[in-house]
Amino acid sequence: MDVELAKPFIKAAIDVIGTMAFITPRPGKPFVKKNTIATGDVTGLVGLTGEGNKRGSVSISFSKGCAVAMVKNMLGDDIQDILQDVKDAVGEITNMISGQARAGLSEKGLVFAGSTPTVIMGDNHSITHIAKSPIMAIPFETDAGNFTIEFCFE
């Protein structure tokens, strides 16, 4: 897989999480993921469709600490139901990062539309990507915890 394809996702994550949650993500080295086990406790997943039956998916898996810190920074003290708020925030952040990254991919000639995000919660949950191509993973560290963006497309 072309590491150039990771750049729009890295830029989008830094922009969106920095702007929305006031957290500075530090990207690690992208790698090809060999299994379906999520690296975090809460995952947002967006399906992608493109021209000529091209398809794929993007997921962002957050550690509990990172997800809760994002929610607190986004909502302040206005947290009603921490589980529901985390689910909503992860869905929204995933949607925004996916959208910005898709804009960057379209400049490289890869045009995709995204689905509404699905949010999966729980220890050791699995992420099933739609495409059968290799899964590129980009680990990030923050002062509040870690998250990983995964993507693959045909």
PDB file of C-alpha atoms in Angstrom:
ATOM      1  CA  MET A   1       0.000   0.000   0.000  1.00  0.00           C
ATOM      2  CA  ASP A   2       1.154   3.501  -0.863  1.00  0.00           C
ATOM      3  CA  VAL A   3       2.171   5.456   2.265  1.00  0.00           C
ATOM      4  CA  GLU A   4       1.292   8.672   0.352  1.00  0.00           C
ATOM      5  CA  LEU A   5      -2.340   7.675   0.886  1.00  0.00           C
ATOM      6  CA  ALA A   6      -1.836   8.040   4.658  1.00  0.00           C
ATOM      7  CA  LYS A   7      -1.023  11.768   4.401  1.00  0.00           C
ATOM      8  CA  PRO A   8      -4.627  13.045   3.967  1.00  0.00           C
ATOM      9  CA  PHE A   9      -5.693  10.966   7.013  1.00  0.00           C
ATOM     10  CA  ILE A  10      -2.818  12.264   9.162  1.00  0.00           C
ATOM     11  CA  LYS A  11      -3.545  15.883   8.203  1.00  0.00           C
ATOM     12  CA  ALA A  12      -7.297  15.434   8.775  1.00  0.00           C
ATOM     13  CA  ALA A  13      -6.792  13.851  12.220  1.00  0.00           C
ATOM     14  CA  ILE A  14      -4.469  16.630  13.377  1.00  0.00           C
ATOM     15  CA  ASP A  15      -6.784  19.365  12.008  1.00  0.00           C
ATOM     16  CA  VAL A  16     -10.107  17.955  13.231  1.00  0.00           C
ATOM     17  CA  ILE A  17      -9.083  16.699  16.695  1.00  0.00           C
ATOM     18  CA  GLY A  18      -6.978  19.809  17.284  1.00  0.00           C
ATOM     19  CA  THR A  19      -9.829  22.145  16.295  1.00  0.00           C
ATOM     20  CA  MET A  20     -12.795  20.258  17.777  1.00  0.00           C
ATOM     21  CA  ALA A  21     -11.293  18.705  20.912  1.00  0.00           C
ATOM     22  CA  PHE A  22      -8.216  20.901  21.544  1.00  0.00           C
ATOM     23  CA  ILE A  23      -6.012  17.783  21.606  1.00  0.00           C
ATOM     24  CA  THR A  24      -2.771  17.542  19.611  1.00  0.00           C
ATOM     25  CA  PRO A  25      -2.326  14.144  17.935  1.00  0.00           C
ATOM     26  CA  ARG A  26       1.238  12.950  17.214  1.00  0.00           C
ATOM     27  CA  PRO A  27       1.280  10.474  14.303  1.00  0.00           C
ATOM     28  CA  GLY A  28       3.403   7.339  14.417  1.00  0.00           C
ATOM     29  CA  LYS A  29       4.703   5.243  11.539  1.00  0.00           C
ATOM     30  CA  PRO A  30       1.966   3.791   9.275  1.00  0.00           C
ATOM     31  CA  PHE A  31       1.928  -0.002   9.028  1.00  0.00           C
ATOM     32  CA  VAL A  32      -0.090  -2.790   7.416  1.00  0.00           C
ATOM     33  CA  LYS A  33      -2.491  -4.275   9.972  1.00  0.00           C
ATOM     34  CA  LYS A  34      -2.645  -8.063  10.074  1.00  0.00           C
ATOM     35  CA  ASN A  35      -5.779  -8.704  12.174  1.00  0.00           C
ATOM     36  CA  THR A  36      -9.293  -7.352  12.814  1.00  0.00           C
ATOM     37  CA  ILE A  37      -8.968  -6.611  16.559  1.00  0.00           C
ATOM     38  CA  ALA A  38      -9.479  -2.914  17.321  1.00  0.00           C
ATOM     39  CA  THR A  39      -6.581  -1.116  18.982  1.00  0.00           C
ATOM     40  CA  GLY A  40      -8.931   0.967  21.134  1.00  0.00           C
ATOM     41  CA  ASP A  41     -12.139   0.757  23.160  1.00  0.00           C
ATOM     42  CA  VAL A  42     -14.392   2.898  20.920  1.00  0.00           C
ATOM     43  CA  THR A  43     -14.298   2.800  17.123  1.00  0.00           C
ATOM     44  CA  GLY A  44     -16.007   4.927  14.495  1.00  0.00           C
ATOM     45  CA  LEU A  45     -16.350   3.200  11.106  1.00  0.00           C
ATOM     46  CA  VAL A  46     -17.297   4.776   7.757  1.00  0.00           C
ATOM     47  CA  GLY A  47     -17.951   2.790   4.592  1.00  0.00           C
ATOM     48  CA  LEU A  48     -16.713   4.244   1.306  1.00  0.00           C
ATOM     49  CA  THR A  49     -18.069   3.872  -2.211  1.00  0.00           C
ATOM     50  CA  GLY A  50     -16.497   5.155  -5.405  1.00  0.00           C
ATOM     51  CA  GLU A  51     -16.779   5.028  -9.162  1.00  0.00           C
ATOM     52  CA  GLY A  52     -16.675   1.645 -10.876  1.00  0.00           C
ATOM     53  CA  ASN A  53     -17.820  -0.295  -7.796  1.00  0.00           C
ATOM     54  CA  LYS A  54     -14.731   0.790  -5.843  1.00  0.00           C
ATOM     55  CA  ARG A  55     -15.312   0.449  -2.137  1.00  0.00           C
ATOM     56  CA  GLY A  56     -13.495   0.647   1.137  1.00  0.00           C
ATOM     57  CA  SER A  57     -13.703   1.849   4.703  1.00  0.00           C
ATOM     58  CA  VAL A  58     -12.096   4.092   7.284  1.00  0.00           C
ATOM     59  CA  SER A  59     -12.080   3.445  11.029  1.00  0.00           C
ATOM     60  CA  ILE A  60     -10.765   5.418  13.967  1.00  0.00           C
ATOM     61  CA  SER A  61     -10.309   3.490  17.191  1.00  0.00           C
ATOM     62  CA  PHE A  62      -9.833   5.517  20.382  1.00  0.00           C
ATOM     63  CA  SER A  63      -8.626   4.443  23.810  1.00  0.00           C
ATOM     64  CA  LYS A  64     -11.168   5.090  26.572  1.00  0.00           C
ATOM     65  CA  GLY A  65      -9.022   7.919  27.976  1.00  0.00           C
ATOM     66  CA  CYS A  66      -8.663   9.666  24.633  1.00  0.00           C
ATOM     67  CA  ALA A  67     -12.392   9.375  23.829  1.00  0.00           C
ATOM     68  CA  VAL A  68     -13.471  10.720  27.234  1.00  0.00           C
ATOM     69  CA  ALA A  69     -10.956  13.606  27.023  1.00  0.00           C
ATOM     70  CA  MET A  70     -12.315  14.550  23.573  1.00  0.00           C
ATOM     71  CA  VAL A  71     -15.886  14.577  24.890  1.00  0.00           C
ATOM     72  CA  LYS A  72     -14.948  16.673  27.928  1.00  0.00           C
ATOM     73  CA  ASN A  73     -13.072  19.166  25.737  1.00  0.00           C
ATOM     74  CA  MET A  74     -15.918  19.345  23.205  1.00  0.00           C
ATOM     75  CA  LEU A  75     -18.824  19.568  25.684  1.00  0.00           C
ATOM     76  CA  GLY A  76     -17.222  21.109  28.757  1.00  0.00           C
ATOM     77  CA  ASP A  77     -19.241  20.274  31.858  1.00  0.00           C
ATOM     78  CA  ASP A  78     -22.398  19.620  29.852  1.00  0.00           C
ATOM     79  CA  ILE A  79     -22.042  15.816  29.849  1.00  0.00           C
ATOM     80  CA  GLN A  80     -25.428  14.138  30.306  1.00  0.00           C
ATOM     81  CA  ASP A  81     -24.703  10.492  29.510  1.00  0.00           C
ATOM     82  CA  ILE A  82     -20.983   9.758  29.103  1.00  0.00           C
ATOM     83  CA  LEU A  83     -21.523   6.585  27.010  1.00  0.00           C
ATOM     84  CA  GLN A  84     -23.958   8.253  24.615  1.00  0.00           C
ATOM     85  CA  ASP A  85     -21.827  11.414  24.459  1.00  0.00           C
ATOM     86  CA  VAL A  86     -18.687   9.387  23.675  1.00  0.00           C
ATOM     87  CA  LYS A  87     -20.583   7.459  20.990  1.00  0.00           C
ATOM     88  CA  ASP A  88     -21.883  10.695  19.413  1.00  0.00           C
ATOM     89  CA  ALA A  89     -18.496  12.456  19.591  1.00  0.00           C
ATOM     90  CA  VAL A  90     -16.586   9.505  18.099  1.00  0.00           C
ATOM     91  CA  GLY A  91     -19.151   9.284  15.276  1.00  0.00           C
ATOM     92  CA  GLU A  92     -18.890  13.004  14.588  1.00  0.00           C
ATOM     93  CA  ILE A  93     -15.058  13.101  14.729  1.00  0.00           C
ATOM     94  CA  THR A  94     -14.856  10.003  12.477  1.00  0.00           C
ATOM     95  CA  ASN A  95     -17.244  11.615   9.993  1.00  0.00           C
ATOM     96  CA  MET A  96     -15.236  14.871   9.912  1.00  0.00           C
ATOM     97  CA  ILE A  97     -11.831  13.171   9.574  1.00  0.00           C
ATOM     98  CA  SER A  98     -13.183  10.814   6.902  1.00  0.00           C
ATOM     99  CA  GLY A  99     -14.668  13.764   4.975  1.00  0.00           C
ATOM    100  CA  GLN A 100     -11.496  15.849   5.094  1.00  0.00           C
ATOM    101  CA  ALA A 101      -9.325  12.837   4.185  1.00  0.00           C
ATOM    102  CA  ARG A 102     -11.638  12.001   1.244  1.00  0.00           C
ATOM    103  CA  ALA A 103     -11.163  15.564  -0.022  1.00  0.00           C
ATOM    104  CA  GLY A 104      -7.384  14.986   0.106  1.00  0.00           C
ATOM    105  CA  LEU A 105      -7.720  11.615  -1.652  1.00  0.00           C
ATOM    106  CA  SER A 106      -9.833  13.162  -4.419  1.00  0.00           C
ATOM    107  CA  GLU A 107      -6.834  15.394  -5.266  1.00  0.00           C
ATOM    108  CA  LYS A 108      -4.955  12.123  -5.936  1.00  0.00           C
ATOM    109  CA  GLY A 109      -7.752  10.909  -8.229  1.00  0.00           C
ATOM    110  CA  LEU A 110      -9.479   8.683  -5.638  1.00  0.00           C
ATOM    111  CA  VAL A 111     -13.069   9.890  -5.283  1.00  0.00           C
ATOM    112  CA  PHE A 112     -15.210   8.267  -2.590  1.00  0.00           C
ATOM    113  CA  ALA A 113     -18.539   8.994  -0.938  1.00  0.00           C
ATOM    114  CA  GLY A 114     -18.848   8.085   2.755  1.00  0.00           C
ATOM    115  CA  SER A 115     -21.651   6.413   4.695  1.00  0.00           C
ATOM    116  CA  THR A 116     -23.021   7.549   8.044  1.00  0.00           C
ATOM    117  CA  PRO A 117     -20.546   6.423  10.741  1.00  0.00           C
ATOM    118  CA  THR A 118     -21.198   3.339  12.834  1.00  0.00           C
ATOM    119  CA  VAL A 119     -19.763   3.374  16.364  1.00  0.00           C
ATOM    120  CA  ILE A 120     -18.611   0.147  18.036  1.00  0.00           C
ATOM    121  CA  MET A 121     -17.728   0.036  21.747  1.00  0.00           C
ATOM    122  CA  GLY A 122     -16.179  -2.609  23.991  1.00  0.00           C
ATOM    123  CA  ASP A 123     -12.955  -4.368  24.874  1.00  0.00           C
ATOM    124  CA  ASN A 124     -11.246  -6.305  22.060  1.00  0.00           C
ATOM    125  CA  HIS A 125     -13.993  -5.651  19.511  1.00  0.00           C
ATOM    126  CA  SER A 126     -13.355  -6.469  15.851  1.00  0.00           C
ATOM    127  CA  ILE A 127     -13.357  -4.107  12.896  1.00  0.00           C
ATOM    128  CA  THR A 128     -14.445  -5.631   9.601  1.00  0.00           C
ATOM    129  CA  HIS A 129     -13.282  -3.581   6.640  1.00  0.00           C
ATOM    130  CA  ILE A 130     -15.262  -3.885   3.411  1.00  0.00           C
ATOM    131  CA  ALA A 131     -12.398  -4.135   0.917  1.00  0.00           C
ATOM    132  CA  LYS A 132     -10.183  -7.209   0.780  1.00  0.00           C
ATOM    133  CA  SER A 133      -7.061  -5.100   0.156  1.00  0.00           C
ATOM    134  CA  PRO A 134      -4.362  -4.638   2.855  1.00  0.00           C
ATOM    135  CA  ILE A 135      -5.411  -2.481   5.820  1.00  0.00           C
ATOM    136  CA  MET A 136      -3.184   0.546   6.396  1.00  0.00           C
ATOM    137  CA  ALA A 137      -3.033   1.631  10.055  1.00  0.00           C
ATOM    138  CA  ILE A 138      -1.688   4.918  11.425  1.00  0.00           C
ATOM    139  CA  PRO A 139      -1.109   5.036  15.185  1.00  0.00           C
ATOM    140  CA  PHE A 140      -1.408   8.376  17.015  1.00  0.00           C
ATOM    141  CA  GLU A 141      -0.438   9.387  20.527  1.00  0.00           C
ATOM    142  CA  THR A 142      -1.995  12.219  22.506  1.00  0.00           C
ATOM    143  CA  ASP A 143      -1.507  13.391  26.080  1.00  0.00           C
ATOM    144  CA  ALA A 144      -4.969  11.914  26.811  1.00  0.00           C
ATOM    145  CA  GLY A 145      -4.420   8.474  25.245  1.00  0.00           C
ATOM    146  CA  ASN A 146      -3.939   6.854  21.863  1.00  0.00           C
ATOM    147  CA  PHE A 147      -5.980   6.277  18.745  1.00  0.00           C
ATOM    148  CA  THR A 148      -5.456   4.506  15.442  1.00  0.00           C
ATOM    149  CA  ILE A 149      -6.842   5.307  12.007  1.00  0.00           C
ATOM    150  CA  GLU A 150      -7.258   2.333   9.696  1.00  0.00           C
ATOM    151  CA  PHE A 151      -8.258   2.466   6.057  1.00  0.00           C
ATOM    152  CA  CYS A 152      -8.418   0.252   3.031  1.00  0.00           C
ATOM    153  CA  PHE A 153      -9.992   0.545  -0.375  1.00  0.00           C
ATOM    154  CA  GLU A 154     -10.009  -1.226  -3.695  1.00  0.00           C
TER     155      GLU A 154
END
